[in-house]
C-alpha positions as YAML, in Angstrom:
chain: A
units: angstrom
residues:
- id: 1
  name: MET
  ca: [0.00, 0.00, 0.00]
- id: 2
  name: PRO
  ca: [1.49, 3.41, -0.96]
- id: 3
  name: THR
  ca: [2.51, 5.60, 2.00]
- id: 4
  name: ARG
  ca: [3.84, 9.11, 2.37]
- id: 5
  name: HIS
  ca: [7.32, 7.58, 2.07]
- id: 6
  name: SER
  ca: [6.65, 5.86, -1.27]
- id: 7
  name: LEU
  ca: [7.54, 7.07, -4.73]
- id: 8
  name: ALA
  ca: [5.33, 4.90, -6.92]
- id: 9
  name: PRO
  ca: [4.97, 5.63, -10.66]
- id: 10
  name: THR
  ca: [1.69, 4.44, -12.10]
- id: 11
  name: THR
  ca: [2.77, 3.39, -15.61]
- id: 12
  name: PHE
  ca: [5.78, 1.83, -17.32]
- id: 13
  name: GLU
  ca: [6.51, 5.09, -19.14]
- id: 14
  name: ALA
  ca: [6.44, 6.97, -15.84]
- id: 15
  name: ALA
  ca: [8.75, 4.40, -14.27]
- id: 16
  name: LEU
  ca: [11.27, 4.90, -17.07]
- id: 17
  name: GLN
  ca: [11.50, 8.55, -16.00]
- id: 18
  name: ARG
  ca: [12.30, 7.54, -12.41]
- id: 19
  name: PRO
  ca: [15.13, 4.97, -12.14]
- id: 20
  name: PHE
  ca: [14.96, 4.95, -8.33]
- id: 21
  name: ALA
  ca: [12.41, 4.19, -5.63]
- id: 22
  name: LEU
  ca: [11.77, 4.99, -1.98]
- id: 23
  name: VAL
  ca: [9.48, 2.43, -0.38]
- id: 24
  name: ALA
  ca: [8.22, 2.00, 3.17]
- id: 25
  name: LEU
  ca: [7.77, -1.62, 4.27]
- id: 26
  name: PRO
  ca: [4.57, -2.49, 6.14]
- id: 27
  name: GLY
  ca: [4.89, -4.00, 9.61]
- id: 28
  name: GLU
  ca: [7.41, -6.46, 11.03]
- id: 29
  name: GLN
  ca: [8.00, -8.74, 8.06]
- id: 30
  name: ASP
  ca: [10.95, -10.32, 6.29]
- id: 31
  name: VAL
  ca: [11.76, -9.11, 2.78]
- id: 32
  name: VAL
  ca: [12.39, -11.65, 0.00]
- id: 33
  name: ILE
  ca: [14.27, -10.38, -3.07]
- id: 34
  name: ALA
  ca: [14.53, -12.19, -6.40]
- id: 35
  name: ILE
  ca: [16.23, -11.12, -9.64]
- id: 36
  name: ASP
  ca: [16.38, -12.67, -13.10]
- id: 37
  name: THR
  ca: [17.71, -11.68, -16.52]
- id: 38
  name: MET
  ca: [16.30, -12.83, -19.85]
- id: 39
  name: VAL
  ca: [18.60, -12.50, -22.88]
- id: 40
  name: LEU
  ca: [17.66, -12.73, -26.55]
- id: 41
  name: GLY
  ca: [18.86, -16.02, -28.04]
- id: 42
  name: THR
  ca: [19.31, -17.69, -24.65]
- id: 43
  name: HIS
  ca: [15.93, -17.28, -22.96]
- id: 44
  name: PHE
  ca: [13.66, -16.15, -25.81]
- id: 45
  name: LEU
  ca: [13.63, -16.05, -29.60]
- id: 46
  name: GLU
  ca: [13.84, -13.11, -32.00]
- id: 47
  name: ASP
  ca: [10.15, -13.21, -32.92]
- id: 48
  name: THR
  ca: [8.84, -13.37, -29.33]
- id: 49
  name: ASP
  ca: [5.83, -11.10, -28.88]
- id: 50
  name: PRO
  ca: [6.88, -8.17, -26.62]
- id: 51
  name: SER
  ca: [3.67, -8.65, -24.63]
- id: 52
  name: ASP
  ca: [4.61, -12.28, -23.93]
- id: 53
  name: LEU
  ca: [8.13, -11.18, -22.99]
- id: 54
  name: GLY
  ca: [6.75, -8.61, -20.54]
- id: 55
  name: HIS
  ca: [4.53, -11.23, -18.92]
- id: 56
  name: LYS
  ca: [7.28, -13.84, -18.66]
- id: 57
  name: ALA
  ca: [9.96, -11.45, -17.41]
- id: 58
  name: LEU
  ca: [7.78, -10.73, -14.38]
- id: 59
  name: ALA
  ca: [6.34, -14.25, -14.05]
- id: 60
  name: VAL
  ca: [9.71, -15.96, -13.62]
- id: 61
  name: ASN
  ca: [10.53, -13.65, -10.73]
- id: 62
  name: LEU
  ca: [7.13, -14.03, -9.09]
- id: 63
  name: SER
  ca: [7.71, -17.78, -9.30]
- id: 64
  name: ASP
  ca: [10.87, -17.37, -7.18]
- id: 65
  name: LEU
  ca: [8.85, -15.46, -4.57]
- id: 66
  name: ALA
  ca: [6.18, -18.16, -4.69]
- id: 67
  name: ALA
  ca: [8.76, -20.84, -3.90]
- id: 68
  name: MET
  ca: [9.62, -18.99, -0.69]
- id: 69
  name: GLY
  ca: [5.99, -18.40, 0.26]
- id: 70
  name: ALA
  ca: [6.29, -14.64, -0.20]
- id: 71
  name: ARG
  ca: [3.56, -12.14, -1.06]
- id: 72
  name: PRO
  ca: [4.77, -9.98, -4.00]
- id: 73
  name: MET
  ca: [4.98, -6.26, -3.41]
- id: 74
  name: ARG
  ca: [7.29, -4.28, -5.72]
- id: 75
  name: ALA
  ca: [9.26, -4.71, -8.94]
- id: 76
  name: VAL
  ca: [12.01, -2.80, -10.74]
- id: 77
  name: VAL
  ca: [12.97, -3.26, -14.40]
- id: 78
  name: SER
  ca: [16.15, -2.76, -16.41]
- id: 79
  name: LEU
  ca: [15.50, -2.97, -20.14]
- id: 80
  name: THR
  ca: [18.27, -3.04, -22.77]
- id: 81
  name: ARG
  ca: [17.25, -2.59, -26.41]
- id: 82
  name: PRO
  ca: [19.15, -1.91, -29.66]
- id: 83
  name: THR
  ca: [16.64, 0.76, -30.73]
- id: 84
  name: LEU
  ca: [13.95, 2.85, -29.06]
- id: 85
  name: GLU
  ca: [10.50, 1.82, -30.36]
- id: 86
  name: ARG
  ca: [7.50, 3.19, -28.52]
- id: 87
  name: GLN
  ca: [5.12, 0.52, -29.90]
- id: 88
  name: TRP
  ca: [7.44, -2.28, -28.67]
- id: 89
  name: ASN
  ca: [7.54, -0.69, -25.23]
- id: 90
  name: GLN
  ca: [3.75, -0.41, -25.14]
- id: 91
  name: ARG
  ca: [3.30, -4.09, -25.92]
- id: 92
  name: PHE
  ca: [5.93, -5.08, -23.35]
- id: 93
  name: GLU
  ca: [4.19, -2.85, -20.79]
- id: 94
  name: ALA
  ca: [0.81, -4.47, -21.55]
- id: 95
  name: GLY
  ca: [2.07, -7.95, -20.74]
- id: 96
  name: PHE
  ca: [4.08, -6.87, -17.73]
- id: 97
  name: MET
  ca: [1.50, -4.61, -16.12]
- id: 98
  name: THR
  ca: [-1.44, -6.99, -16.63]
- id: 99
  name: LEU
  ca: [0.37, -9.67, -14.62]
- id: 100
  name: ALA
  ca: [1.60, -7.09, -12.10]
- id: 101
  name: SER
  ca: [-1.97, -5.92, -11.53]
- id: 102
  name: ALA
  ca: [-3.18, -9.49, -11.04]
- id: 103
  name: HIS
  ca: [-0.70, -9.91, -8.15]
- id: 104
  name: ASP
  ca: [-0.89, -6.36, -6.71]
- id: 105
  name: VAL
  ca: [2.70, -5.66, -7.72]
- id: 106
  name: ASN
  ca: [3.75, -2.02, -7.95]
- id: 107
  name: LEU
  ca: [6.36, -1.12, -10.59]
- id: 108
  name: ALA
  ca: [8.61, 1.03, -8.44]
- id: 109
  name: ALA
  ca: [11.31, 1.99, -10.96]
- id: 110
  name: ALA
  ca: [12.59, 1.25, -14.46]
- id: 111
  name: VAL
  ca: [15.55, 2.15, -16.63]
- id: 112
  name: GLN
  ca: [16.22, 1.70, -20.37]
- id: 113
  name: THR
  ca: [19.62, 1.58, -22.08]
- id: 114
  name: ARG
  ca: [20.96, 0.83, -25.56]
- id: 115
  name: GLY
  ca: [22.42, -2.61, -26.28]
- id: 116
  name: HIS
  ca: [21.64, -6.25, -27.06]
- id: 117
  name: LEU
  ca: [18.02, -7.05, -26.18]
- id: 118
  name: SER
  ca: [17.71, -8.23, -22.57]
- id: 119
  name: VAL
  ca: [15.38, -7.69, -19.65]
- id: 120
  name: THR
  ca: [16.30, -7.76, -15.96]
- id: 121
  name: VAL
  ca: [13.55, -7.72, -13.35]
- id: 122
  name: GLN
  ca: [14.00, -7.57, -9.59]
- id: 123
  name: VAL
  ca: [11.04, -8.22, -7.31]
- id: 124
  name: TYR
  ca: [10.44, -7.75, -3.61]
- id: 125
  name: GLY
  ca: [8.03, -9.75, -1.49]
- id: 126
  name: LEU
  ca: [7.08, -10.11, 2.15]
- id: 127
  name: VAL
  ca: [6.79, -13.08, 4.50]
- id: 128
  name: PRO
  ca: [6.05, -13.20, 8.23]
- id: 129
  name: PRO
  ca: [9.25, -13.52, 10.31]
- id: 130
  name: ASP
  ca: [10.93, -16.94, 10.04]
- id: 131
  name: GLU
  ca: [8.22, -18.34, 7.71]
- id: 132
  name: ALA
  ca: [10.10, -18.15, 4.40]
- id: 133
  name: ILE
  ca: [10.44, -21.58, 2.75]
- id: 134
  name: THR
  ca: [13.98, -22.47, 1.67]
- id: 135
  name: ARG
  ca: [15.63, -25.33, -0.23]
- id: 136
  name: ALA
  ca: [17.44, -26.65, 2.83]
- id: 137
  name: GLY
  ca: [14.66, -28.06, 5.02]
- id: 138
  name: ALA
  ca: [13.83, -31.43, 3.41]
- id: 139
  name: ARG
  ca: [14.25, -34.45, 5.70]
- id: 140
  name: PRO
  ca: [14.14, -38.24, 5.13]
- id: 141
  name: GLY
  ca: [10.53, -39.42, 5.06]
- id: 142
  name: ASP
  ca: [9.18, -36.15, 3.67]
- id: 143
  name: GLN
  ca: [6.85, -36.50, 0.72]
- id: 144
  name: ILE
  ca: [7.58, -34.72, -2.57]
- id: 145
  name: PHE
  ca: [4.85, -32.75, -4.35]
- id: 146
  name: VAL
  ca: [4.57, -30.89, -7.65]
- id: 147
  name: THR
  ca: [2.02, -28.25, -8.58]
- id: 148
  name: GLY
  ca: [0.24, -28.11, -11.93]
- id: 149
  name: THR
  ca: [1.60, -30.15, -14.82]
- id: 150
  name: LEU
  ca: [5.10, -30.62, -16.18]
- id: 151
  name: GLY
  ca: [6.69, -30.65, -19.62]
- id: 152
  name: ASP
  ca: [4.30, -28.54, -21.71]
- id: 153
  name: ALA
  ca: [6.67, -25.57, -22.00]
- id: 154
  name: SER
  ca: [9.55, -27.88, -22.91]
- id: 155
  name: LEU
  ca: [7.51, -29.40, -25.72]
- id: 156
  name: GLY
  ca: [6.48, -25.91, -26.80]
- id: 157
  name: LEU
  ca: [10.13, -24.92, -27.15]
- id: 158
  name: ALA
  ca: [10.92, -28.12, -29.06]
- id: 159
  name: LEU
  ca: [8.10, -27.30, -31.48]
- id: 160
  name: LEU
  ca: [9.38, -23.76, -32.01]
- id: 161
  name: ARG
  ca: [12.84, -25.15, -32.76]
- id: 162
  name: GLY
  ca: [11.44, -27.76, -35.15]
- id: 163
  name: GLU
  ca: [12.62, -30.60, -32.90]
- id: 164
  name: ASP
  ca: [9.19, -32.22, -32.58]
- id: 165
  name: ASP
  ca: [6.50, -32.91, -35.13]
- id: 166
  name: LEU
  ca: [2.94, -32.28, -33.97]
- id: 167
  name: LEU
  ca: [0.22, -30.99, -36.25]
- id: 168
  name: PRO
  ca: [-0.27, -27.21, -35.95]
- id: 169
  name: ALA
  ca: [-3.66, -27.72, -34.28]
- id: 170
  name: GLY
  ca: [-1.92, -29.57, -31.44]
- id: 171
  name: GLN
  ca: [0.78, -26.96, -30.79]
- id: 172
  name: THR
  ca: [-1.17, -24.06, -29.28]
- id: 173
  name: ASP
  ca: [-1.37, -25.29, -25.68]
- id: 174
  name: PHE
  ca: [2.34, -26.03, -25.48]
- id: 175
  name: ARG
  ca: [3.51, -22.74, -26.98]
- id: 176
  name: GLY
  ca: [1.14, -20.87, -24.68]
- id: 177
  name: ARG
  ca: [2.63, -22.53, -21.61]
- id: 178
  name: LEU
  ca: [6.11, -21.53, -22.80]
- id: 179
  name: ALA
  ca: [5.16, -17.93, -23.56]
- id: 180
  name: ARG
  ca: [3.00, -17.19, -20.50]
- id: 181
  name: PRO
  ca: [3.79, -19.30, -17.44]
- id: 182
  name: THR
  ca: [1.53, -19.03, -14.39]
- id: 183
  name: PRO
  ca: [3.48, -18.14, -11.22]
- id: 184
  name: ARG
  ca: [2.04, -20.19, -8.31]
- id: 185
  name: VAL
  ca: [2.03, -17.31, -5.83]
- id: 186
  name: ALA
  ca: [-1.16, -18.34, -4.01]
- id: 187
  name: GLY
  ca: [0.03, -21.94, -3.77]
- id: 188
  name: GLY
  ca: [3.38, -20.90, -2.31]
- id: 189
  name: MET
  ca: [1.76, -18.68, 0.30]
- id: 190
  name: ALA
  ca: [-0.65, -21.50, 1.22]
- id: 191
  name: ALA
  ca: [2.32, -23.83, 1.82]
- id: 192
  name: ARG
  ca: [3.91, -21.61, 4.49]
- id: 193
  name: GLY
  ca: [4.27, -23.38, 7.80]
- id: 194
  name: LEU
  ca: [3.76, -26.81, 6.19]
- id: 195
  name: ALA
  ca: [6.34, -27.26, 3.41]
- id: 196
  name: SER
  ca: [9.79, -28.21, 4.66]
- id: 197
  name: ALA
  ca: [11.50, -27.11, 1.43]
- id: 198
  name: ALA
  ca: [10.52, -25.69, -1.96]
- id: 199
  name: ILE
  ca: [11.88, -24.53, -5.30]
- id: 200
  name: ASP
  ca: [10.32, -23.32, -8.51]
- id: 201
  name: ILE
  ca: [10.81, -25.55, -11.54]
- id: 202
  name: SER
  ca: [12.65, -23.45, -14.09]
- id: 203
  name: ASP
  ca: [15.58, -25.59, -15.26]
- id: 204
  name: GLY
  ca: [13.72, -28.92, -15.26]
- id: 205
  name: PHE
  ca: [12.07, -30.92, -12.46]
- id: 206
  name: ALA
  ca: [14.97, -33.36, -11.95]
- id: 207
  name: ALA
  ca: [17.58, -30.59, -11.90]
- id: 208
  name: ASP
  ca: [15.60, -28.35, -9.55]
- id: 209
  name: LEU
  ca: [14.68, -31.17, -7.17]
- id: 210
  name: GLY
  ca: [18.41, -31.88, -7.21]
- id: 211
  name: HIS
  ca: [19.01, -28.39, -5.79]
- id: 212
  name: ILE
  ca: [16.74, -29.23, -2.84]
- id: 213
  name: LEU
  ca: [18.55, -32.54, -2.33]
- id: 214
  name: GLU
  ca: [21.95, -30.85, -2.39]
- id: 215
  name: SER
  ca: [20.93, -28.02, -0.06]
- id: 216
  name: SER
  ca: [19.18, -30.41, 2.36]
- id: 217
  name: ARG
  ca: [21.90, -33.11, 2.09]
- id: 218
  name: VAL
  ca: [19.39, -35.86, 1.33]
- id: 219
  name: GLY
  ca: [18.32, -38.07, -1.58]
- id: 220
  name: ALA
  ca: [14.97, -38.98, -3.15]
- id: 221
  name: THR
  ca: [13.01, -41.51, -5.13]
- id: 222
  name: VAL
  ca: [10.46, -40.29, -7.69]
- id: 223
  name: ARG
  ca: [7.89, -42.40, -9.53]
- id: 224
  name: VAL
  ca: [7.97, -41.15, -13.10]
- id: 225
  name: ASP
  ca: [4.47, -42.48, -13.82]
- id: 226
  name: ARG
  ca: [3.14, -40.13, -11.12]
- id: 227
  name: LEU
  ca: [4.53, -37.00, -12.78]
- id: 228
  name: PRO
  ca: [1.52, -34.80, -13.58]
- id: 229
  name: LEU
  ca: [0.97, -34.40, -17.32]
- id: 230
  name: SER
  ca: [-1.61, -32.20, -19.01]
- id: 231
  name: PRO
  ca: [-4.30, -33.95, -21.07]
- id: 232
  name: ALA
  ca: [-2.76, -32.34, -24.17]
- id: 233
  name: MET
  ca: [0.67, -33.80, -23.36]
- id: 234
  name: ALA
  ca: [-0.75, -37.24, -22.58]
- id: 235
  name: ASP
  ca: [-2.57, -37.21, -25.92]
- id: 236
  name: ALA
  ca: [0.36, -35.88, -27.93]
- id: 237
  name: LEU
  ca: [3.24, -38.12, -26.86]
- id: 238
  name: ALA
  ca: [3.95, -41.68, -25.78]
- id: 239
  name: PRO
  ca: [4.54, -41.90, -22.01]
- id: 240
  name: GLU
  ca: [8.33, -42.16, -22.08]
- id: 241
  name: ARG
  ca: [8.73, -39.13, -24.36]
- id: 242
  name: ALA
  ca: [6.31, -37.18, -22.17]
- id: 243
  name: TRP
  ca: [8.21, -38.17, -19.01]
- id: 244
  name: ARG
  ca: [11.46, -36.94, -20.51]
- id: 245
  name: HIS
  ca: [9.96, -33.50, -21.15]
- id: 246
  name: ALA
  ca: [8.50, -33.50, -17.63]
- id: 247
  name: LEU
  ca: [11.80, -34.46, -16.01]
- id: 248
  name: SER
  ca: [14.34, -32.50, -18.03]
- id: 249
  name: GLY
  ca: [12.43, -29.69, -19.73]
- id: 250
  name: GLY
  ca: [12.61, -26.19, -18.30]
- id: 251
  name: ASP
  ca: [10.26, -23.21, -18.14]
- id: 252
  name: ASP
  ca: [7.44, -24.93, -16.23]
- id: 253
  name: TYR
  ca: [7.54, -22.46, -13.30]
- id: 254
  name: GLU
  ca: [5.56, -24.86, -11.18]
- id: 255
  name: LEU
  ca: [6.56, -25.54, -7.56]
- id: 256
  name: CYS
  ca: [8.32, -28.58, -6.15]
- id: 257
  name: LEU
  ca: [7.52, -28.91, -2.43]
- id: 258
  name: THR
  ca: [8.53, -31.33, 0.31]
- id: 259
  name: CYS
  ca: [6.45, -31.92, 3.40]
- id: 260
  name: PRO
  ca: [6.44, -34.24, 6.45]
- id: 261
  name: PRO
  ca: [3.75, -36.96, 6.16]
- id: 262
  name: ARG
  ca: [1.84, -35.61, 9.17]
- id: 263
  name: ASP
  ca: [1.35, -32.25, 7.43]
- id: 264
  name: ALA
  ca: [0.74, -33.59, 3.91]
- id: 265
  name: PRO
  ca: [-3.10, -33.74, 4.08]
- id: 266
  name: GLU
  ca: [-3.27, -30.11, 5.23]
- id: 267
  name: LEU
  ca: [-0.75, -29.04, 2.57]
- id: 268
  name: LEU
  ca: [-2.88, -30.69, -0.10]
- id: 269
  name: ARG
  ca: [-6.01, -29.04, 1.27]
- id: 270
  name: ARG
  ca: [-4.55, -25.54, 1.51]
- id: 271
  name: VAL
  ca: [-2.75, -25.52, -1.84]
- id: 272
  name: THR
  ca: [-5.77, -26.97, -3.64]
- id: 273
  name: ALA
  ca: [-8.03, -24.42, -1.96]
- id: 274
  name: ALA
  ca: [-5.70, -21.70, -3.29]
- id: 275
  name: GLY
  ca: [-6.61, -22.85, -6.80]
- id: 276
  name: CYS
  ca: [-3.37, -24.72, -7.40]
- id: 277
  name: PRO
  ca: [-3.43, -28.41, -8.47]
- id: 278
  name: ILE
  ca: [-0.87, -30.51, -6.59]
- id: 279
  name: THR
  ca: [0.37, -34.10, -6.97]
- id: 280
  name: ARG
  ca: [2.53, -36.36, -4.79]
- id: 281
  name: VAL
  ca: [5.37, -37.82, -6.86]
- id: 282
  name: GLY
  ca: [7.96, -39.27, -4.48]
- id: 283
  name: GLU
  ca: [9.73, -39.34, -1.14]
- id: 284
  name: ILE
  ca: [12.85, -37.88, 0.44]
- id: 285
  name: GLU
  ca: [15.43, -40.44, 1.60]
- id: 286
  name: SER
  ca: [18.68, -40.42, 3.55]
- id: 287
  name: THR
  ca: [20.72, -42.03, 0.73]
- id: 288
  name: PRO
  ca: [22.11, -39.23, -1.48]
- id: 289
  name: GLY
  ca: [21.10, -38.94, -5.14]
- id: 290
  name: LEU
  ca: [17.90, -38.94, -7.18]
- id: 291
  name: ARG
  ca: [16.42, -42.30, -8.13]
- id: 292
  name: LEU
  ca: [13.73, -42.50, -10.82]
- id: 293
  name: THR
  ca: [11.53, -45.57, -10.62]
- id: 294
  name: HIS
  ca: [9.76, -46.80, -13.72]
- id: 295
  name: PRO
  ca: [6.58, -48.94, -13.80]
- id: 296
  name: ASP
  ca: [8.34, -51.80, -15.62]
- id: 297
  name: ARG
  ca: [11.55, -51.35, -13.56]
- id: 298
  name: ARG
  ca: [13.65, -50.15, -16.49]
- id: 299
  name: ASN
  ca: [16.25, -47.49, -15.76]
- id: 300
  name: LEU
  ca: [15.34, -44.09, -17.18]
- id: 301
  name: VAL
  ca: [18.31, -41.98, -18.28]
- id: 302
  name: ILE
  ca: [17.52, -38.28, -18.57]
- id: 303
  name: ASP
  ca: [19.17, -35.05, -19.62]
- id: 304
  name: PRO
  ca: [20.51, -32.95, -16.72]
- id: 305
  name: GLY
  ca: [18.16, -30.04, -17.44]
- id: 306
  name: PHE
  ca: [19.10, -26.47, -18.36]
- id: 307
  name: GLN
  ca: [22.56, -25.39, -17.19]
- id: 308
  name: HIS
  ca: [23.42, -21.70, -17.39]
- id: 309
  name: PHE
  ca: [27.15, -22.18, -18.04]
- id: 310
  name: ALA
  ca: [27.28, -25.68, -19.55]
...
């Protein structure tokens, strides 16, 4: 909520005229800060709609807040472009501000410079003291959960790159999931006090669960046939191909959560009540490493997921 100490521009154009912000924080709460950069050719393609880019640039950061159970509050933007085009900026603003409005996020400041096309967004959120969910709290016996469905965005990217061969009529759902992910903010807030660890799934489910395992110094077993797939994915691909997208594909921006068995029913109830589908897929174990079990007991070898400096 704006206060007498806040400098809060109301539009993207206004924010570009004010590359600084003074914000008062409400009450005794912890501040969660997330930052992400999207670069042309690495994170999006040349013909990406600026409106989709605006949405996704904010969504990926809100997803980080969601994984910590934080309520979004403010955002700042640094935009680098080779040329100044007002129409491009207006479309970017439309995608960004529509999502910001949906989550009560105030654009506090923005700056624009000349260079290779990239977008950096930093977001600020609030959590009650000591209630932020981290990656380091998973314990042996905890159950592993995933929100939503996995793999659609990965298949969407494969289609854009010509690496998969679905009929055009079957491609819309997958490309939409890639272009406009849904940050699970309400689900993350609902998990506070129940989830022992959490992470958002950006680099691929197996890779991101691996970050929880490393931080918590534990291992896990996951049943690949329990991985939640959308009806479109289940119809489009044979199970093993679908599982590979679900395990190794990035850009899902769903949440992976761990939870002690005693709290699991309440976690399911709260997250579902927040409008966020959730599925149990495995269990945390003391033996290090990630084990993928297959219905017919075959070993499933997967790609390691997206690696920023591979």
